[in-house]
mmCIF file of C-alpha atoms and ligand atoms in Angstrom:
data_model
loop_
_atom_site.group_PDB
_atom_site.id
_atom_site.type_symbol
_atom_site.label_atom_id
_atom_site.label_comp_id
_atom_site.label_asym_id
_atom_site.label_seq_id
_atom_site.Cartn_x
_atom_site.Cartn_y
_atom_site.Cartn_z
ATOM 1 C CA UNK U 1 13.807 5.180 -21.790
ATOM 2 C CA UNK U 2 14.751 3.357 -18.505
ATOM 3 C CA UNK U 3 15.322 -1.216 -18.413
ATOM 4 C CA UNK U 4 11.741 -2.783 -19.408
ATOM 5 C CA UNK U 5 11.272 -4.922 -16.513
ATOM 6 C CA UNK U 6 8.415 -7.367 -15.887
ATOM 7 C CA UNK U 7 7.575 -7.276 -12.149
ATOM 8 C CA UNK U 8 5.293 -10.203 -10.148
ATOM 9 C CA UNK U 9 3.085 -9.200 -7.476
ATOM 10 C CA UNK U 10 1.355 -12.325 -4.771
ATOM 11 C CA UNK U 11 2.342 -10.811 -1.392
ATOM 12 C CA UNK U 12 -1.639 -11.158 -0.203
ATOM 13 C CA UNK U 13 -4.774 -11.616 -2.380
ATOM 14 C CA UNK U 14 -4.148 -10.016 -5.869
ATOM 15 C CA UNK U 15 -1.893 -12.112 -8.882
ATOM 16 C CA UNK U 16 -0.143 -9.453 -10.197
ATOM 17 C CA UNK U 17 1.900 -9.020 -13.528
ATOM 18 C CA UNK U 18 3.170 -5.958 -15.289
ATOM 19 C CA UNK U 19 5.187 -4.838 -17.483
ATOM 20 C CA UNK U 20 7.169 -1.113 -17.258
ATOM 21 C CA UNK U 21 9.800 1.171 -19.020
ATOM 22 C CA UNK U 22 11.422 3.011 -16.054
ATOM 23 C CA UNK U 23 8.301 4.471 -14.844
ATOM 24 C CA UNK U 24 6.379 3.949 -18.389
ATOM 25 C CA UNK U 25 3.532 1.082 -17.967
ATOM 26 C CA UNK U 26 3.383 -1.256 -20.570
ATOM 27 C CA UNK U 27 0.861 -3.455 -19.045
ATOM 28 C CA UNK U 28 -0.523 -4.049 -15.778
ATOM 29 C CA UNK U 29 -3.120 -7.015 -14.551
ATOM 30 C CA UNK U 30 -4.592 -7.932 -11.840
ATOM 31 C CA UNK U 31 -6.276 -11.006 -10.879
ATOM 32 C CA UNK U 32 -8.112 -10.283 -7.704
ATOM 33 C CA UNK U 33 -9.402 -12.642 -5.162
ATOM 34 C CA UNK U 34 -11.685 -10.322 -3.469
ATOM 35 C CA UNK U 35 -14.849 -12.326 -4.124
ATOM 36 C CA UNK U 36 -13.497 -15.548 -2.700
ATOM 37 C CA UNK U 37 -12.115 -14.103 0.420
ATOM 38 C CA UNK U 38 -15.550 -11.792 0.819
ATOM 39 C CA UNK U 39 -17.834 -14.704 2.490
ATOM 40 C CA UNK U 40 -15.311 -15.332 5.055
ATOM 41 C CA UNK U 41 -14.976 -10.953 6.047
ATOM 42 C CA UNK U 42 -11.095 -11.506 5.184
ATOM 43 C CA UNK U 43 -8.321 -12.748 3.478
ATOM 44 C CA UNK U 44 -7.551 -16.726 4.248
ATOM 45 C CA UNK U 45 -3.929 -17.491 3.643
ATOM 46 C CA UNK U 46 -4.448 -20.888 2.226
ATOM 47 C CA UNK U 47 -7.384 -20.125 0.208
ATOM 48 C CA UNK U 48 -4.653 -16.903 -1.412
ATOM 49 C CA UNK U 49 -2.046 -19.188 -1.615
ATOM 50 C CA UNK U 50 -3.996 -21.934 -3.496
ATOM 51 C CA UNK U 51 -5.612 -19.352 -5.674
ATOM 52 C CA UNK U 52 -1.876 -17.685 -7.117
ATOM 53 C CA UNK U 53 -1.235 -21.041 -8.353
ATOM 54 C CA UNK U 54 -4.239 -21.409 -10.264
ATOM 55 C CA UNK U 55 -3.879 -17.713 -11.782
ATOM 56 C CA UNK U 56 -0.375 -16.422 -11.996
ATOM 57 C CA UNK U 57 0.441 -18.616 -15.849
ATOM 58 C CA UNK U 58 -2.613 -16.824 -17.642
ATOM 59 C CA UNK U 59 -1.602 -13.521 -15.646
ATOM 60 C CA UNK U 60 2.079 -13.532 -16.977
ATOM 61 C CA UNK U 61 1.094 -13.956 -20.141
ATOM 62 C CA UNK U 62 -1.369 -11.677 -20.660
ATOM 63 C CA UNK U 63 1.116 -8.851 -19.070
ATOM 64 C CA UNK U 64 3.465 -9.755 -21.718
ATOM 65 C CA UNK U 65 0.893 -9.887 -24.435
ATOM 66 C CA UNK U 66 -0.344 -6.885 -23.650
ATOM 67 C CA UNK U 67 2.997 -5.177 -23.039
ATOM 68 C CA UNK U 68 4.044 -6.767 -27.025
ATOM 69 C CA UNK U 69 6.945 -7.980 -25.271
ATOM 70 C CA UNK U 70 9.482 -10.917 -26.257
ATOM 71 C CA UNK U 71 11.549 -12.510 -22.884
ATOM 72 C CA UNK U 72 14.459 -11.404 -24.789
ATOM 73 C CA UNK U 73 13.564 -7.917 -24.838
ATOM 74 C CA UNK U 74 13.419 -8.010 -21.012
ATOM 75 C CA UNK U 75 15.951 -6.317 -18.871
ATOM 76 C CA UNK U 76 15.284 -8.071 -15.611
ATOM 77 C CA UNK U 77 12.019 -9.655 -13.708
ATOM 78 C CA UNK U 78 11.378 -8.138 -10.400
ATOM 79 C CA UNK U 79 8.983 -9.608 -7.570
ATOM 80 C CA UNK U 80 7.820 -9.395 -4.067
ATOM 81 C CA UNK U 81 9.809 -11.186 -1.680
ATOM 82 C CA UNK U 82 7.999 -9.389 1.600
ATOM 83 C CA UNK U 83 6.544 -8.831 3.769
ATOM 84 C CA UNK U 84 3.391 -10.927 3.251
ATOM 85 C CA UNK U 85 1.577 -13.821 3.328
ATOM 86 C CA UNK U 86 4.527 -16.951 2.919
ATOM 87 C CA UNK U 87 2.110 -19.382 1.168
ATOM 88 C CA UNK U 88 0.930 -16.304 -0.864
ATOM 89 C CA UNK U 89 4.697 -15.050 -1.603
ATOM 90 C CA UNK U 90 5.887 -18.041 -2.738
ATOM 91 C CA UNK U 91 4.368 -18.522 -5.632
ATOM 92 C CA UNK U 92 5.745 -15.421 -7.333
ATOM 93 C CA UNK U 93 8.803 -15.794 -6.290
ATOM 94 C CA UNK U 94 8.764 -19.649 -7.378
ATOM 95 C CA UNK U 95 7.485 -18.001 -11.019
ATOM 96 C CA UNK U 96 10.176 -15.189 -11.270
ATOM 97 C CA UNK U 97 13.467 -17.321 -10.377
ATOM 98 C CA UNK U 98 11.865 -20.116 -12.740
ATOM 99 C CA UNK U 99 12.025 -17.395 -15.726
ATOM 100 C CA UNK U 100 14.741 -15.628 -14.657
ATOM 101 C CA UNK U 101 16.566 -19.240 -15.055
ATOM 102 C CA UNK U 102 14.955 -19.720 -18.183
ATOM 103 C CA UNK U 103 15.426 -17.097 -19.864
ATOM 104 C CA UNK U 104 18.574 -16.026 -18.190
ATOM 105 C CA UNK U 105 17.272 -12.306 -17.116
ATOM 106 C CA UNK U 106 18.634 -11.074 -13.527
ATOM 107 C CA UNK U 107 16.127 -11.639 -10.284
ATOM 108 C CA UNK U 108 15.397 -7.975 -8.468
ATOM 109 C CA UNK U 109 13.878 -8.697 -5.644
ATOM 110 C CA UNK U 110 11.704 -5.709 -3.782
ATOM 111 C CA UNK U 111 10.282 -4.985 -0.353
ATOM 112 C CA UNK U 112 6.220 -4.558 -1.106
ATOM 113 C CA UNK U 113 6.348 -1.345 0.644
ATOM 114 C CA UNK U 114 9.084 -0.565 -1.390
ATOM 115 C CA UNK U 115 6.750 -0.990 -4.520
ATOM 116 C CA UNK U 116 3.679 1.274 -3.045
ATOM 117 C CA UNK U 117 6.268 4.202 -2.688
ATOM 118 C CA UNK U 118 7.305 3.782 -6.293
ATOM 119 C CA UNK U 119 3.432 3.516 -7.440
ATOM 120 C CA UNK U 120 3.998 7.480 -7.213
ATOM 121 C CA UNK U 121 6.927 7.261 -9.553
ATOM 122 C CA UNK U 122 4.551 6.138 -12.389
ATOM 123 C CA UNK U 123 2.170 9.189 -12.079
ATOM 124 C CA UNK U 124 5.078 11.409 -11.347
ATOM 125 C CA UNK U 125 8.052 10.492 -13.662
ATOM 126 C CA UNK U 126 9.510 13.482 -12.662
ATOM 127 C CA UNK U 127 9.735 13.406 -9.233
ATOM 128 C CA UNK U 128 12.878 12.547 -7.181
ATOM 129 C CA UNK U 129 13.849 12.409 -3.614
ATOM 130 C CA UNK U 130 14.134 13.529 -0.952
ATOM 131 C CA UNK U 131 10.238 13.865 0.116
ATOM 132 C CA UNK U 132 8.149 12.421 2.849
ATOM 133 C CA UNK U 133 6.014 9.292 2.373
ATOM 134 C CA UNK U 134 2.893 7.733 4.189
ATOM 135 C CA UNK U 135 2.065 4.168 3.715
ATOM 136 C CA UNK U 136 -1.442 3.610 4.440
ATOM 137 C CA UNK U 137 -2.394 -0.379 3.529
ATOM 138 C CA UNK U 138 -3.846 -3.302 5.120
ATOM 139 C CA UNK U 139 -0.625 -4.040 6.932
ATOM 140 C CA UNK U 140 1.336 -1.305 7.336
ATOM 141 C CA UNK U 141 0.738 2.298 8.644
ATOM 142 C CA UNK U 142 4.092 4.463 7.929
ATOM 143 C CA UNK U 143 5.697 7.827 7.793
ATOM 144 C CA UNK U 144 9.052 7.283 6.014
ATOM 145 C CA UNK U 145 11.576 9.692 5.258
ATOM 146 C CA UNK U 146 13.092 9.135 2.192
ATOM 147 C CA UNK U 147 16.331 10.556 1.437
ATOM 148 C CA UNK U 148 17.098 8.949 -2.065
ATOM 149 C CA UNK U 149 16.173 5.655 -3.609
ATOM 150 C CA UNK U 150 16.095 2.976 -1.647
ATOM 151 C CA UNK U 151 17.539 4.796 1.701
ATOM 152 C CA UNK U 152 14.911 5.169 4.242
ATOM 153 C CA UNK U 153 14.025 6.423 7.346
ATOM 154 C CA UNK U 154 11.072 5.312 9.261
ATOM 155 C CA UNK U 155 9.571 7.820 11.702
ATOM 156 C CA UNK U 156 7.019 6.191 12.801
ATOM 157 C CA UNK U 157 4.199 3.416 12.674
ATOM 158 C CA UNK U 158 1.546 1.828 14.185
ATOM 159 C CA UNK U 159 1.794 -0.059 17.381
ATOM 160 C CA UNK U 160 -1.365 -2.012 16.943
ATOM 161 C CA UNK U 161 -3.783 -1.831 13.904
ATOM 162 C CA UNK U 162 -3.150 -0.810 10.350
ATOM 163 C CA UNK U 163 -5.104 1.464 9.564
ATOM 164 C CA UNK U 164 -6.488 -0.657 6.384
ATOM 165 C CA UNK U 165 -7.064 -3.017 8.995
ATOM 166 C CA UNK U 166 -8.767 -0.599 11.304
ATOM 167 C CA UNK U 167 -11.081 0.099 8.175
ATOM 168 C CA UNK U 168 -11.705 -3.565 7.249
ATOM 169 C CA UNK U 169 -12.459 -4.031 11.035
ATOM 170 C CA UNK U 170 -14.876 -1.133 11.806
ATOM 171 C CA UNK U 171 -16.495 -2.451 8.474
ATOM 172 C CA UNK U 172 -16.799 -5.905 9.976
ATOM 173 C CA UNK U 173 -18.548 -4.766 12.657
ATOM 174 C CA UNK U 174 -21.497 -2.847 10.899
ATOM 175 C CA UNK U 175 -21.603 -5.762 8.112
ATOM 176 C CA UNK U 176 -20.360 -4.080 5.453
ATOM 177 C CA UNK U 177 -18.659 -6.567 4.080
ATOM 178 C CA UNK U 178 -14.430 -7.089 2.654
ATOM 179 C CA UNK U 179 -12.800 -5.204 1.729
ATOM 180 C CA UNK U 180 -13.385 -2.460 4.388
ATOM 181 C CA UNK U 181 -12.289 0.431 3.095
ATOM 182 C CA UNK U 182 -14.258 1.398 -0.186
ATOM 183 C CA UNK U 183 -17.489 0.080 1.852
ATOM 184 C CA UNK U 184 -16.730 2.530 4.316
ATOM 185 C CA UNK U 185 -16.224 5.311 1.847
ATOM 186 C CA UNK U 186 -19.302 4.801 0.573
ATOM 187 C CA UNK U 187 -22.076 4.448 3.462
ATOM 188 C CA UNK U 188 -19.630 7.403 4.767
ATOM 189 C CA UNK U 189 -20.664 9.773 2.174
ATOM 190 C CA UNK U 190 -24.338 10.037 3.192
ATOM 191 C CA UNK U 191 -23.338 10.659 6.478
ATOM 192 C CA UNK U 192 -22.077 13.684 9.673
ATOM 193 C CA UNK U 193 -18.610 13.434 10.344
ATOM 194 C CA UNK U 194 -18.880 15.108 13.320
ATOM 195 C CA UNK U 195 -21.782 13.820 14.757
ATOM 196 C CA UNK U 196 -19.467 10.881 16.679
ATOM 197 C CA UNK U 197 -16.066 12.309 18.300
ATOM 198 C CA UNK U 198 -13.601 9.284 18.792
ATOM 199 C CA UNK U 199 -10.575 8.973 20.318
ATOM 200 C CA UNK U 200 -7.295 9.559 17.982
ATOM 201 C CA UNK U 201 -4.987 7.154 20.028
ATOM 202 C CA UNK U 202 -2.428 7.811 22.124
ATOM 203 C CA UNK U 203 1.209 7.331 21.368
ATOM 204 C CA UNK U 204 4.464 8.462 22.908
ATOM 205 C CA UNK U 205 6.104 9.173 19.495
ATOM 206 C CA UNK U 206 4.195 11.713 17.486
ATOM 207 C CA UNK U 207 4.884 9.914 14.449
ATOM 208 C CA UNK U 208 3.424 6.946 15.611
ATOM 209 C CA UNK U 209 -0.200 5.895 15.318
ATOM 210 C CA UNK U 210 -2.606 3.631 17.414
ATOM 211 C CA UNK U 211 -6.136 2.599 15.704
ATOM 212 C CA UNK U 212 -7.572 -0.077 18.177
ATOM 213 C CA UNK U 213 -9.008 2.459 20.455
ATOM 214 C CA UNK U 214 -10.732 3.616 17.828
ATOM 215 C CA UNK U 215 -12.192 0.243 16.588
ATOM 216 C CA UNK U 216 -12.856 -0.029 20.518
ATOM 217 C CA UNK U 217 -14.614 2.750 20.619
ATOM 218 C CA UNK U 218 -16.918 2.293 17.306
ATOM 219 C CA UNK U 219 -17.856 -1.301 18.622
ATOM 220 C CA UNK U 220 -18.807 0.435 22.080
ATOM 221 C CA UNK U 221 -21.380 2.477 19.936
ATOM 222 C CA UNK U 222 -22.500 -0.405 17.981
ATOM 223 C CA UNK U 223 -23.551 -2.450 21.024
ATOM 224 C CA UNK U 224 -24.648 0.466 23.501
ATOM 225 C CA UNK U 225 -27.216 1.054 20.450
ATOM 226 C CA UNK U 226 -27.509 -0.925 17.439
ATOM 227 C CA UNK U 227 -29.662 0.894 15.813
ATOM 228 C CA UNK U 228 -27.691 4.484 15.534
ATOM 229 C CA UNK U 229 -26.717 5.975 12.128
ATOM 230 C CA UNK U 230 -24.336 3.810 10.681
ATOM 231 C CA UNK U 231 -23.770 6.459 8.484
ATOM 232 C CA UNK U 232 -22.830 9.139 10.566
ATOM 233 C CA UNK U 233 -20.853 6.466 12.528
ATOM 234 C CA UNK U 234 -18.969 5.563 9.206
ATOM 235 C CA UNK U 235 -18.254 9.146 8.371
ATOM 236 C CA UNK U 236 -17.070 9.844 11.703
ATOM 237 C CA UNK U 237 -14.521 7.036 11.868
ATOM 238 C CA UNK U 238 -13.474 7.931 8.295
ATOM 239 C CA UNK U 239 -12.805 12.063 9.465
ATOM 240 C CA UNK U 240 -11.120 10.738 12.553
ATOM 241 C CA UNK U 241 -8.565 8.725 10.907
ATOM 242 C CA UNK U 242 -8.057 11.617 8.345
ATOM 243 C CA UNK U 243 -7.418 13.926 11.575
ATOM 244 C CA UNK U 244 -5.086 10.903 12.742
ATOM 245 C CA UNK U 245 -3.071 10.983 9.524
ATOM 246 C CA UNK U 246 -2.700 14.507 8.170
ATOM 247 C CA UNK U 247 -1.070 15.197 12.144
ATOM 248 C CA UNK U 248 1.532 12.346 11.792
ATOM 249 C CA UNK U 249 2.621 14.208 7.876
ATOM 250 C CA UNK U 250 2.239 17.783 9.258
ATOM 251 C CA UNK U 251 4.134 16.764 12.435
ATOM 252 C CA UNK U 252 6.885 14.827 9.858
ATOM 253 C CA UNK U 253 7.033 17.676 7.509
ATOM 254 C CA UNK U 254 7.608 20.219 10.067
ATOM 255 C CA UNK U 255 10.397 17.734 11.763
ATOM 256 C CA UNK U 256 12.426 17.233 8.199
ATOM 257 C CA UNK U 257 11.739 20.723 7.109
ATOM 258 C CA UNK U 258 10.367 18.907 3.902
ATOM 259 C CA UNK U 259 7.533 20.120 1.790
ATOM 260 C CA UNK U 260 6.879 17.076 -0.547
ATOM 261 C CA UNK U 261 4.713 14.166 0.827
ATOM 262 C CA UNK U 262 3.884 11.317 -1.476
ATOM 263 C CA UNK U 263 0.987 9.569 0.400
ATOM 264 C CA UNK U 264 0.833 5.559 -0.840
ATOM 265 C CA UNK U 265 -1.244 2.251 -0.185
ATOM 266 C CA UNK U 266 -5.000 1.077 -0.466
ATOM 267 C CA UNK U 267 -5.628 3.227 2.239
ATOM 268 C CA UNK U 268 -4.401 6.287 -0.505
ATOM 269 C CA UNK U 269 -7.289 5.783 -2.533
ATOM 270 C CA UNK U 270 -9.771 6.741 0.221
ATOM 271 C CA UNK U 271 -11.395 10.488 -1.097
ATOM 272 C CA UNK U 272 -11.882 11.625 2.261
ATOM 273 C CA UNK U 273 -7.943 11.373 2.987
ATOM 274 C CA UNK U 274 -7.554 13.119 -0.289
ATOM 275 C CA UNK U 275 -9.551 16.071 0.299
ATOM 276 C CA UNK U 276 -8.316 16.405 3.904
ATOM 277 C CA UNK U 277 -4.383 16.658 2.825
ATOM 278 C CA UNK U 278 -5.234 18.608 0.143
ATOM 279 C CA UNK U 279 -6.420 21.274 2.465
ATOM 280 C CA UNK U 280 -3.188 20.736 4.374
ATOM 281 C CA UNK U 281 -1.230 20.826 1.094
ATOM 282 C CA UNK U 282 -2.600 24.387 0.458
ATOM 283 C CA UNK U 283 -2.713 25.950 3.819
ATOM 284 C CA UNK U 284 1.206 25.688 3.871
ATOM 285 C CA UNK U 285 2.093 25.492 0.372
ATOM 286 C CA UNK U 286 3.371 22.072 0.416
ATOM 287 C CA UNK U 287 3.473 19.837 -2.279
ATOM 288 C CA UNK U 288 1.266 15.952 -1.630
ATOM 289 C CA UNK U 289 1.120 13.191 -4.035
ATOM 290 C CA UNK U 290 -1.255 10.288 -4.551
ATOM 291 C CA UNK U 291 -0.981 7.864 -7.180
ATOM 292 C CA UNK U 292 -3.868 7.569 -9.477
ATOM 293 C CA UNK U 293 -6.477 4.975 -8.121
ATOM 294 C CA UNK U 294 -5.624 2.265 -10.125
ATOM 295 C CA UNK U 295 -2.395 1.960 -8.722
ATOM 296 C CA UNK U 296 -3.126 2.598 -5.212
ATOM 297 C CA UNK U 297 -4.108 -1.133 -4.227
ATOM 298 C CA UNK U 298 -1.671 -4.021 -5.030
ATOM 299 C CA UNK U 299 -0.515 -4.238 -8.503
ATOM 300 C CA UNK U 300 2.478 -5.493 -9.913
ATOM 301 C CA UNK U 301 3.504 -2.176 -12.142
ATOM 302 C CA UNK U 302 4.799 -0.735 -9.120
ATOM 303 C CA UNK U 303 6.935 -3.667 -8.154
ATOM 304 C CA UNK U 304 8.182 -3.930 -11.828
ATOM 305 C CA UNK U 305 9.078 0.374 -11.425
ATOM 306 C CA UNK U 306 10.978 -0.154 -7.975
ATOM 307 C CA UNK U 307 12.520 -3.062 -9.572
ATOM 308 C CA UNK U 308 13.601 -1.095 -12.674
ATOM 309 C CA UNK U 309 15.363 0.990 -10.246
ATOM 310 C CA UNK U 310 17.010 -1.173 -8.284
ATOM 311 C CA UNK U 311 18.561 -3.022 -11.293
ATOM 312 C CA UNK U 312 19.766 0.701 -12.255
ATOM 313 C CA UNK U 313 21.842 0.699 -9.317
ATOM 314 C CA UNK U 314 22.972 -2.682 -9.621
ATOM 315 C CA UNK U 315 20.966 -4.021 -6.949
ATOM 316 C CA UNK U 316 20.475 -7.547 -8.294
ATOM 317 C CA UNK U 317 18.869 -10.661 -5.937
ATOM 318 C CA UNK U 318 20.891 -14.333 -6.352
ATOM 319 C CA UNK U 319 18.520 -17.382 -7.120
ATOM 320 C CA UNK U 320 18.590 -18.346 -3.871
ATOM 321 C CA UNK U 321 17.133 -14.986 -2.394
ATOM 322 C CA UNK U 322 15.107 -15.810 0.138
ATOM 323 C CA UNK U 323 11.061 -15.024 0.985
ATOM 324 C CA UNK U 324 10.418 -13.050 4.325
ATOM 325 C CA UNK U 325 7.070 -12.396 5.833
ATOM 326 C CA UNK U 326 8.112 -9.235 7.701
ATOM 327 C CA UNK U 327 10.712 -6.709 7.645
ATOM 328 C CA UNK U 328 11.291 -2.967 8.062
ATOM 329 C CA UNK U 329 11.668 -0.677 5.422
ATOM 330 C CA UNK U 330 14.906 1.004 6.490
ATOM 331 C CA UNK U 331 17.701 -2.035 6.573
ATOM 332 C CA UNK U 332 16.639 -4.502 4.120
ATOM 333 C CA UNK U 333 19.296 -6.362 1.866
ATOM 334 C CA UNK U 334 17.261 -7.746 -0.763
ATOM 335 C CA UNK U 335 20.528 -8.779 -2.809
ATOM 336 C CA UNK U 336 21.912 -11.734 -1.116
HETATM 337 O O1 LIG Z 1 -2.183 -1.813 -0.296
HETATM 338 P P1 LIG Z 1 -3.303 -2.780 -0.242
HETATM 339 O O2 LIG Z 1 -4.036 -3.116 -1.522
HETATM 340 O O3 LIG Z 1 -2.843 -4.140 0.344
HETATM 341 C C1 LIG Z 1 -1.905 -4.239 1.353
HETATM 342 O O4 LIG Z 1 -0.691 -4.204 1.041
HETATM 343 O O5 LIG Z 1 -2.356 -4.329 2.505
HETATM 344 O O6 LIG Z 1 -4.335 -2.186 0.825
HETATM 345 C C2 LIG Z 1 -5.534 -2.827 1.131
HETATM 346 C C3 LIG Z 1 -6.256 -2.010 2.170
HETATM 347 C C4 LIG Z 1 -7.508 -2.696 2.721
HETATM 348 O O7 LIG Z 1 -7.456 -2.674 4.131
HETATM 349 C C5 LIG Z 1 -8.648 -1.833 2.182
HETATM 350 O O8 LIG Z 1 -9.780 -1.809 3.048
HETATM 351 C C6 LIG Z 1 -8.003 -0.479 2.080
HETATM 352 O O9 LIG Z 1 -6.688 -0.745 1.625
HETATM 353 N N1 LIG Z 1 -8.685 0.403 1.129
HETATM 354 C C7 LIG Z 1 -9.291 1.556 1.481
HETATM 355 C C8 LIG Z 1 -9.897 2.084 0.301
HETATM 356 N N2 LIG Z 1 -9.609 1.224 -0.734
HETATM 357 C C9 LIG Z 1 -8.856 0.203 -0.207
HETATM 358 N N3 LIG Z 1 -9.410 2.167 2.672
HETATM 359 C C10 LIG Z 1 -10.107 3.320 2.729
HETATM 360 N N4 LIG Z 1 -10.724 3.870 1.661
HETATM 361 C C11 LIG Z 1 -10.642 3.293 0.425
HETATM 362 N N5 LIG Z 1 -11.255 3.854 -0.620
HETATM 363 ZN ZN1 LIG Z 2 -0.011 -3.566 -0.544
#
């Protein structure tokens, strides 16, 4: 069965409530902010912030409505403490130690990146450590090793761009609008991957990834001729960072002698990326991962599933636990 935890999601521009079983999901909403944020090409911190306020009550309880769930049923309430946006942040955290007060249920706090890794868990009760994972968001762009739950081993990440980032940025350039990403995916599919070649970055560690040469490179294009195939150019970028990413997990893989990868993030739901490590996944029998697309941008179910497993272990945050806007995976102390 597993605790039934109700996890709170406000780390950037989604309110985010869910309810879970151990890895079973009871309920999951979303409030997303995507159409306020679109007419200014990103996401504005005080516009999020201002915006979680006005949603989170009506989010809440229709994740417990929809879950049938009493507070007293609830084994604990687990929410994003970081990274993210601070304004954004605190008003999930300000609504979880509020109930957790209230209704006298223990506070697990969770890293976000924490919560994309267990976004897997939900698709793939079954699975269990160790196994190799890629976080591909807006912010973050990591190869993690992890041993067991909640020990972690970053290999590498990027030392500039995400790669979400790089997408919402090449996207900006050939006004495609925000979010970045699925606009991409879609002009991309019309077009020749290989009719651009772009550079892949250059990094001392091979785990490591660089993605503002690559912006560099597409806005080079862009202004040496603005009237090329923004299709091809779209598909191109989109194949390159596929090239990018399945060397950083075959390079990992080979290094841990590993053959699982779970691959999570927005970044995860991009098809190309899919069919690219799926061709890696067969050529040497290893095993890859991806959450199912609802689950691959921010949500709260995955929050609520890391949660429910770091109240199993007894890993349980005071009321005083305190918001942080970054931190790395591998040394975090959510408890104090
Ligand atoms: O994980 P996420 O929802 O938020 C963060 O924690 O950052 O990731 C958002 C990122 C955005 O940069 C968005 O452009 C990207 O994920 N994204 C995609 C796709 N869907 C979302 N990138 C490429 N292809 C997609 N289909
Ligand atoms: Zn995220």
């Amino acid at each position: 069965m597993g605790p039934r935890v109700l996890g709170i999601e406000t780390s950037c521009d989604e309110t985010a409530a869910a309810v879970v079983v151990g890895r079973r999901v009871l309920s999951s909403v979303v409030a997303s902010q995507i159409d306020l944020h679109q007419r200014f090409g990103g996401v504005v911190p005080e516009v999020a912030a201002r915006e979680h306020v006005l949603s989170i009550n009506s989010v809440l309880d229709q994740a417990m409505t929809q879950a049938g769930t009493d507070w007293a049923d609830l084994d604990a309430i687990a929410v994003t403490l970081g990274p993210g946006l601070v304004g954004a942040l605190l008003t999930g955290v300000t609504a979880a130690k509020t109930l957790s007060l209230l209704h006298g249920k223990p506070l697990v706090g969770v890293h976000h990146l924490e919560g994309h890794l267990y976004s897997t868990f939900l698709a793939e009760p079954d699975l269990e450590p160790p196994f190799v994972c890629l976080l591909v968001s807006g912010g973050h762009t990591s190869v993690v090793r992890v041993d067991d739950h909640g020990v972690y081993k970053t290999l590498g990440q990027t030392r500039d761009d995400a790669v979400g980032e790089a997408f919402d940025k090449v996207a900006r350039l050939m006004a495609l609008g925000y979010p970045g990403g699925p606009a991409i995916q879609q002009l991309a599919a019309q077009g020749d991957p290989h009719r651009y070649i772009l550079p892949r970055g250059t990094v001392e560690n091979r785990f490591d990834t660089s993605f503002s040469g690559l912006k560099t490179a597409v806005a080079r294009l862009l202004q040496k001729d603005p009237q090329l195939d923004r299709a091809d150019l779209a598909a191109s970028f989109e194949w390159t960072v596929a090239e990018i990413l399945a060397q950083r997990v075959q390079a990992a893989l080979e290094h841990t002698g590993l053959t699982t990868l779970v691959v999570a993030g927005g970044v995860s739901a991009n098809r190309r990326l899919r069919e690219r490590f799926a061709q890696l996944a067969q050529t040497r029998s290893w095993r890859f991962i991806f959450p199912p697309l609802s689950l691959c941008t921010d949500n709260a179910a995955m929050i609520a599933c890391a949660g429910a497993e770091r109240w199993r272990r007894g890993q349980v945050s005071g009321l005083n636990a305190q918001i942080f806007s970054r931190c790395s995976l591998d040394n975090y102390d959510l408890t104090t």
